[in-house]
Every structure is written in structure tokens, then in C-alpha cells.
Coordinates of C-alpha atoms in Angstrom, one line a residue:
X1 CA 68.4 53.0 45.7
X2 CA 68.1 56.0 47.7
X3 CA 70.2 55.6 50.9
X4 CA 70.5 58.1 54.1
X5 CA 72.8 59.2 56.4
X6 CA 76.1 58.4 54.4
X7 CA 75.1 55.2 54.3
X8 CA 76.3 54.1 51.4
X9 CA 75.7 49.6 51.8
X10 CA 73.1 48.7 49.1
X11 CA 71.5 46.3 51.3
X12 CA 70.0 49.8 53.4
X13 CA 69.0 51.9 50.6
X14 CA 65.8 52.4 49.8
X15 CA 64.5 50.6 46.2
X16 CA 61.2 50.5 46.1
X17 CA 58.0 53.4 46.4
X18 CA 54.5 53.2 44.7
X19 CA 51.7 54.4 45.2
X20 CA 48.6 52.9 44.0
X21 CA 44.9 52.8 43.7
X22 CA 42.7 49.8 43.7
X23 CA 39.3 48.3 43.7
X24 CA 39.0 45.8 46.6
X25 CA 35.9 43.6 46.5
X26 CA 33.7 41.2 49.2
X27 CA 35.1 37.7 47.8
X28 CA 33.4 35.5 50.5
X29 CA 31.2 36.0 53.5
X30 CA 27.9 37.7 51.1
X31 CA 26.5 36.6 47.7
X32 CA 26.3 38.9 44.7
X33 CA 26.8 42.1 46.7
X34 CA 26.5 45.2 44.6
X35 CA 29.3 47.7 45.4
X36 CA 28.1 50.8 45.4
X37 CA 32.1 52.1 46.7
X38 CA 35.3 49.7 46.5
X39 CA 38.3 52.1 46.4
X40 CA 41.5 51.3 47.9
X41 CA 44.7 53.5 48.6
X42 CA 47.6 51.5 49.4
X43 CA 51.5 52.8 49.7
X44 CA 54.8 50.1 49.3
X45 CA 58.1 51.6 50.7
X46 CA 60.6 49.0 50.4
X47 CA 58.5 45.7 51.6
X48 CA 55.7 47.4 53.5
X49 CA 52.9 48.0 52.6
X50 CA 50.2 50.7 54.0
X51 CA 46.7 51.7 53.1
X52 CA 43.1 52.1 53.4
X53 CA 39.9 50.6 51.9
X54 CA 36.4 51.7 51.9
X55 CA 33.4 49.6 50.7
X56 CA 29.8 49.8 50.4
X57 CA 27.7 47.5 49.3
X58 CA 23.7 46.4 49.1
X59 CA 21.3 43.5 47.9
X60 CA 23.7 41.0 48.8
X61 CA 22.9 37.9 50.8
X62 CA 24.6 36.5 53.7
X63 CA 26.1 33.0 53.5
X64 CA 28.5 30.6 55.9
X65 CA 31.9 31.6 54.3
X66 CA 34.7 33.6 55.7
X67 CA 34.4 37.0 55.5
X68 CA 36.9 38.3 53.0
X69 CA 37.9 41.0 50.8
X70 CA 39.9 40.6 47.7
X71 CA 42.0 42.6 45.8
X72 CA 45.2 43.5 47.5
X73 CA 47.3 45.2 45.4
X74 CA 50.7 43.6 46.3
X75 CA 50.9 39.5 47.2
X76 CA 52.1 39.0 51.3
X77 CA 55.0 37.7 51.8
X78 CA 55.3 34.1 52.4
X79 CA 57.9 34.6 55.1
X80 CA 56.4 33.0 58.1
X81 CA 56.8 35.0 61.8
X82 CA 55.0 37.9 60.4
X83 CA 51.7 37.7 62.3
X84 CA 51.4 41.3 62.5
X85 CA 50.3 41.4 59.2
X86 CA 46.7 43.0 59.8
X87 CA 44.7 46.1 60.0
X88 CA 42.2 47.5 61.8
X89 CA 38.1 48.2 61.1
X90 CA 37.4 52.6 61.4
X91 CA 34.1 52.9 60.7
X92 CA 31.0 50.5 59.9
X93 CA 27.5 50.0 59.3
X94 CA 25.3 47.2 59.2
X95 CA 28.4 45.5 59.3
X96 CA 29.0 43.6 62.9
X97 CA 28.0 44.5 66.3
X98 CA 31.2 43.2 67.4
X99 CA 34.5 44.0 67.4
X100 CA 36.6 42.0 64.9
X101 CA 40.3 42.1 63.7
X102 CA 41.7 42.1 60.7
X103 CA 44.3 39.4 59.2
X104 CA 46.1 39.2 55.9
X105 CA 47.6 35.9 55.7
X106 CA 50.8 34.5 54.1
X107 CA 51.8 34.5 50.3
X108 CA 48.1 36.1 49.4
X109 CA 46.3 39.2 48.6
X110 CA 43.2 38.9 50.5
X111 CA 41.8 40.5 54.1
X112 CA 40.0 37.8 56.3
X113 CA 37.7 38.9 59.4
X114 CA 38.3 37.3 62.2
X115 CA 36.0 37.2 65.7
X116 CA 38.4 38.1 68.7
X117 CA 38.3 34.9 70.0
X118 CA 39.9 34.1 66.8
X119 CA 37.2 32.3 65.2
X120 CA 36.7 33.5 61.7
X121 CA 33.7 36.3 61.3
X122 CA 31.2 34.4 59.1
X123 CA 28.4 36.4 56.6
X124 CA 25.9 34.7 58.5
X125 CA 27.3 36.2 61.6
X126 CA 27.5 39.9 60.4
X127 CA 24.3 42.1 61.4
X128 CA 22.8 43.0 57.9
X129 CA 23.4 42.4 54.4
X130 CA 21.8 45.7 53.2
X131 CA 23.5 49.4 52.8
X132 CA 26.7 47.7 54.3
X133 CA 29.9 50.4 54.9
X134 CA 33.1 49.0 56.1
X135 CA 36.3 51.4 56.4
X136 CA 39.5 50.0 57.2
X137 CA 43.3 50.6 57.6
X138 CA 45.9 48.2 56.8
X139 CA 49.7 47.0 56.8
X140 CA 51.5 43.7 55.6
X141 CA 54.9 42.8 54.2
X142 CA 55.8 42.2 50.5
X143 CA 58.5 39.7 49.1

């Protein structure tokens, strides 16, 4: 591994960098949507990871699941005490005309919408289900 400062312990250096690009989609939350964009851009330095998604979707129905995108490119770690695990919304339309949070749970690769009371954000709660755009930033620990 790359290490700094004269530190030579293997334990500090530095073993792991990707990039990567992948195709997040709505799992939950909306039936059958039709992406129309579903890129994602994520960077791993060591166990974090760091990136961005963009979808857009249309024709898809609201139901009473969680909202959730899948597609992660790296699995969380299972390590509980990492509740900052997370991201935060950029940009939307027809999305929500509230503010919601972000959460990426333990040992999984999917994002989950939360309200900020901390009940989860529902498809049947989100303002439209046509020419939908959701932008989002995000960060979680690997194993």
C-alpha cells in the first residue's frame, strides 16, 4: 500500500482506490418506472466510499413501499455505530415537496428515503410519478 509521511506500519497505508461507474435503479417506492437516466459515479479510498447518482424516470406508478434505490456499487459495511452512513438529495423534480434524508443501511447496497421525522418516505407520499429527477450525493463505509 501506499503509505505517507515516513510512515512505514502497513496497517496506515493506503490499499485500496477505484473508481467506478454504475447504473442505480428505483427498487421500491414506484412500479415499473422507465429510467430515462440512472448513472452513478462513486469513488472507494481505502473503506469509504463517495459518489453521486442522477435518475430520471417516467410512467411509473406510485405504491406504499419504501422509497429505495438499488445498485450500490460496493456492499456497507456490517459494522454497527456507523449511522452516518448517508447522503444528501441536490436537486429534484416531481420528486417530494419535503425535505428528506438519505440513509444507507448496514451490510447492503441500497439508498432508503427517509421523512425527517424519521419515518420512511413512501411512493405514495412523493408528489408525482411522472418526469421524476432526483440528484443525490453520497458516503458509506465498506468492509
Amino acid at each position: 500500500g501506499l503509505t505517507f509521511n515516513g510512515d512505514t506500519a502497513a496497517a496506515n497505508a493506503l490499499d485500496d482506490y477505484e473508481e467506478i461507474d454504475f447504473a442505480p435503479t428505483i427498487s421500491d417506492g414506484y412500479t415499473t418506472p422507465s429510467h430515462t437516466v440512472n448513472v452513478g459515479r462513486a469513488t472507494k479510498i481505502g473503506r469509504l466510499v463517495v459518489g453521486h447518482i442522477q435518475l430520471s424516470f417516467s410512467s411509473a406508478s406510485r405504491n406504499s413501499g419504501q422509497v429505495t434505490i438499488a445498485g450500490l456499487p460496493f456492499t456497507s459495511t456490517n459494522t454497527s455505530g456507523y449511522a452516518s452512513m448517508g447522503g444528501v438529495i441536490t436537486y429534484q423534480v416531481n420528486f417530494s415537496s419535503n425535505f428528506n434524508q438519505v440513509f444507507i443501511g448496514n451490510n447492503g447496497t441500497i439508498i432508503q428515503f427517509h421523512e425527517l421525522d424519521g419515518s420512511s418516505l413512501t411512493g405514495s407520499e412523493t408528489s408525482g410519478a411522472n418526469n421524476v429527477q432526483i440528484r443525490l450525493a453520497f458516503s458509506y463505509v465498506t468492509d
